[in-house]
Coordinates of C-alpha atoms in Angstrom, one line a residue:
L27 CA -11.9 4.3 10.3
H28 CA -13.8 5.7 13.0
D29 CA -17.0 4.7 15.3
G30 CA -18.0 1.6 12.8
I31 CA -17.7 3.5 9.8
L32 CA -15.0 3.1 7.3
T33 CA -13.6 6.2 5.0
V34 CA -11.8 4.9 2.2
D35 CA -11.4 6.2 -1.6
C36 CA -14.6 5.1 -3.7
K37 CA -12.1 3.3 -6.2
F38 CA -10.4 1.1 -3.4
H39 CA -13.9 0.3 -2.5
L40 CA -14.9 -0.8 -6.0
G41 CA -11.7 -2.7 -6.2
M42 CA -12.3 -4.5 -2.6
L43 CA -16.3 -5.6 -3.9
A44 CA -14.7 -6.6 -7.5
Y45 CA -12.0 -9.0 -5.2
A46 CA -15.0 -10.2 -2.9
Q47 CA -17.1 -11.0 -5.9
G48 CA -14.3 -13.3 -7.7
I49 CA -12.2 -14.7 -4.9
E50 CA -13.5 -17.4 -2.4
A51 CA -11.8 -16.2 0.4
E52 CA -12.5 -14.2 3.5
L53 CA -10.8 -10.8 2.8
I54 CA -9.3 -8.6 5.2
S55 CA -8.2 -5.0 4.8
V56 CA -6.1 -3.3 7.5
H57 CA -6.8 0.4 8.0
P58 CA -5.3 2.8 10.5
L59 CA -7.3 4.6 12.8
A60 CA -9.1 7.8 11.6
R61 CA -7.1 11.0 12.6
P62 CA -9.1 14.4 12.2
R63 CA -6.6 15.4 9.4
D64 CA -6.8 12.5 7.7
A65 CA -8.1 13.0 3.9
T66 CA -9.3 10.6 1.1
M67 CA -9.6 11.6 -2.5
D68 CA -12.5 10.6 -3.6
A69 CA -14.0 9.2 -0.1
V70 CA -16.9 7.2 0.8
Q71 CA -18.2 6.4 4.0
L72 CA -19.0 2.8 4.7
P73 CA -20.5 1.2 7.5
L74 CA -18.7 -1.9 8.9
S75 CA -21.6 -4.0 9.4
Q76 CA -22.6 -4.0 5.5
L77 CA -19.1 -4.5 3.7
P78 CA -18.1 -8.3 1.9
Y79 CA -14.6 -8.1 3.6
R80 CA -13.3 -7.4 7.0
V81 CA -11.5 -4.6 8.3
I82 CA -8.9 -4.6 11.1
G83 CA -8.3 -1.6 12.8
V84 CA -4.9 -0.5 14.2
D85 CA -3.4 2.9 15.7
G86 CA 0.0 3.6 15.1
A87 CA 2.6 4.2 12.6
R88 CA 2.1 1.8 9.3
S89 CA 5.2 0.0 10.6
T90 CA 4.0 -1.3 13.6
H91 CA 0.7 -2.8 11.9
G92 CA 2.2 -6.1 11.8
A93 CA 2.5 -6.8 15.6
H94 CA -0.9 -6.1 16.2
P95 CA -2.5 -9.1 17.3
E96 CA -5.4 -9.0 15.2
V97 CA -3.2 -8.5 12.1
Q98 CA -0.7 -11.7 13.3
A99 CA -3.8 -13.9 13.5
A100 CA -5.0 -12.7 10.2
L101 CA -1.6 -13.0 8.4
R102 CA -1.1 -16.8 10.1
S103 CA -4.7 -17.3 8.2
S104 CA -3.8 -15.9 4.8
D105 CA -3.0 -17.4 1.7
L106 CA -2.2 -14.4 -0.1
V107 CA -1.1 -10.6 1.1
Y108 CA -2.0 -7.6 -0.9
G109 CA -0.8 -3.9 0.1
N110 CA 2.3 -2.2 0.7
A111 CA 4.2 -5.5 1.8
L112 CA 7.4 -3.3 3.2
P113 CA 6.6 -3.2 7.1
L114 CA 5.5 -6.9 6.9
Q115 CA 8.0 -8.0 4.3
A116 CA 10.2 -10.0 7.1
Q117 CA 7.3 -11.6 8.7
L118 CA 5.7 -12.5 5.1
L119 CA 9.1 -14.1 4.2
Q120 CA 9.1 -15.8 7.5
L121 CA 5.4 -17.1 7.1
G122 CA 6.1 -18.1 3.4
L123 CA 3.7 -16.0 2.7
P124 CA 3.3 -15.1 -0.7
Y125 CA 2.2 -11.0 -1.5
V126 CA 1.2 -8.3 -3.7
M127 CA 3.2 -5.5 -3.6
L128 CA 1.6 -2.1 -3.8
V129 CA 3.4 0.8 -5.4
E130 CA 2.4 4.7 -5.4
Y131 CA 5.4 6.3 -7.3
D132 CA 8.7 5.4 -9.2
L133 CA 11.7 6.3 -8.2
G134 CA 11.9 9.3 -10.3
T135 CA 8.6 10.8 -8.8
Q136 CA 9.6 9.5 -5.1
M137 CA 12.6 11.8 -5.7
I138 CA 10.6 14.8 -6.8
V139 CA 8.5 14.7 -4.2
S140 CA 10.8 14.5 -1.8
R141 CA 12.8 17.3 -3.1
T142 CA 9.9 19.9 -3.4
S143 CA 8.6 19.1 0.1
A144 CA 11.4 19.9 1.8
P145 CA 12.1 23.4 3.4
N146 CA 15.1 24.4 1.5
R147 CA 17.6 22.4 -1.4
L148 CA 20.1 20.7 0.9
K149 CA 17.2 19.3 2.8
G150 CA 15.9 18.4 -0.3
L151 CA 19.2 16.8 -1.7
V152 CA 19.5 14.9 1.5
R153 CA 15.8 13.7 1.4
S154 CA 16.4 12.3 -2.3
L155 CA 19.6 10.5 -1.5
R156 CA 17.8 8.8 1.3
V157 CA 15.0 8.1 -1.3
A158 CA 17.4 6.6 -4.0
R159 CA 19.2 4.4 -1.1
N160 CA 16.0 2.8 0.6
Y161 CA 15.0 2.0 -3.1
R162 CA 17.9 0.2 -3.7
R163 CA 17.7 -1.6 -0.2
H164 CA 14.5 -2.0 0.3
L165 CA 11.9 -1.8 -2.3
V166 CA 14.0 -3.4 -5.2
P167 CA 14.2 -6.5 -2.9
A168 CA 10.4 -6.6 -1.9
L169 CA 9.4 -6.0 -5.4
R170 CA 11.7 -9.0 -6.5
A171 CA 10.2 -10.9 -3.7
A172 CA 6.8 -10.2 -4.5
R173 CA 4.4 -12.5 -6.6
A174 CA 2.8 -9.2 -8.5
V175 CA 3.3 -5.4 -8.2
H176 CA 0.2 -3.6 -8.2
C177 CA 1.0 -0.2 -9.6
N178 CA -0.5 3.1 -9.3
G179 CA -0.5 5.1 -12.8
Y180 CA 1.4 4.1 -16.4
P181 CA 5.1 5.6 -15.0
T182 CA 5.0 3.2 -12.2
Y183 CA 3.5 0.4 -14.4
E184 CA 6.3 0.9 -16.8
A185 CA 8.9 1.5 -14.2
Y186 CA 8.4 -2.0 -12.5
A187 CA 8.4 -3.9 -15.2
P188 CA 12.0 -5.4 -14.8
F189 CA 11.1 -6.9 -11.5
S190 CA 7.5 -8.5 -12.2
A191 CA 5.8 -9.4 -15.4
E192 CA 2.5 -10.2 -13.3
R193 CA 1.7 -6.1 -12.6
L194 CA -1.5 -4.7 -12.2
L195 CA -2.5 -0.8 -13.5
Y196 CA -4.6 0.8 -11.3
L197 CA -5.7 4.4 -11.8
D198 CA -6.9 6.1 -8.8
S199 CA -9.6 8.8 -8.5
R200 CA -7.4 11.5 -10.4
M201 CA -7.8 9.5 -13.5
A202 CA -11.6 8.3 -15.3

């Protein structure tokens, strides 16, 4: 989000358009403010004034978005929250808001990514252990508390079946 222009993955925008047509409620999307190095896979640039959904631009780490006053106001007036609920889970539970959890990777893929991005084997092992700990402590409880789970790709869709019968399979721009 920069200067009134939203840059997002084309499939994200198409999904939001489908939601806007099918849901008779205000849709709000929270997006970080753009940084020069940010990249989107299949990017489209859209003027905010032409979107059928509202966009809240926030600066800072994803974990602090819930403290943003405009996000707080949107949460208080929401009926359902959709997205990566982990940074907001405590607030959502406190407000009694149901949420749809968005999950990019299954545990195996998360561990592979954490290991292969490490500068050496020891750091890779430490990162994998952190991923496993965070999975058990944070992700599993968030998945169980979610109303539904949005799964990016087939492996994630299958891996999270034990946590939710209500799963949405999403294929990003890497898949036709």
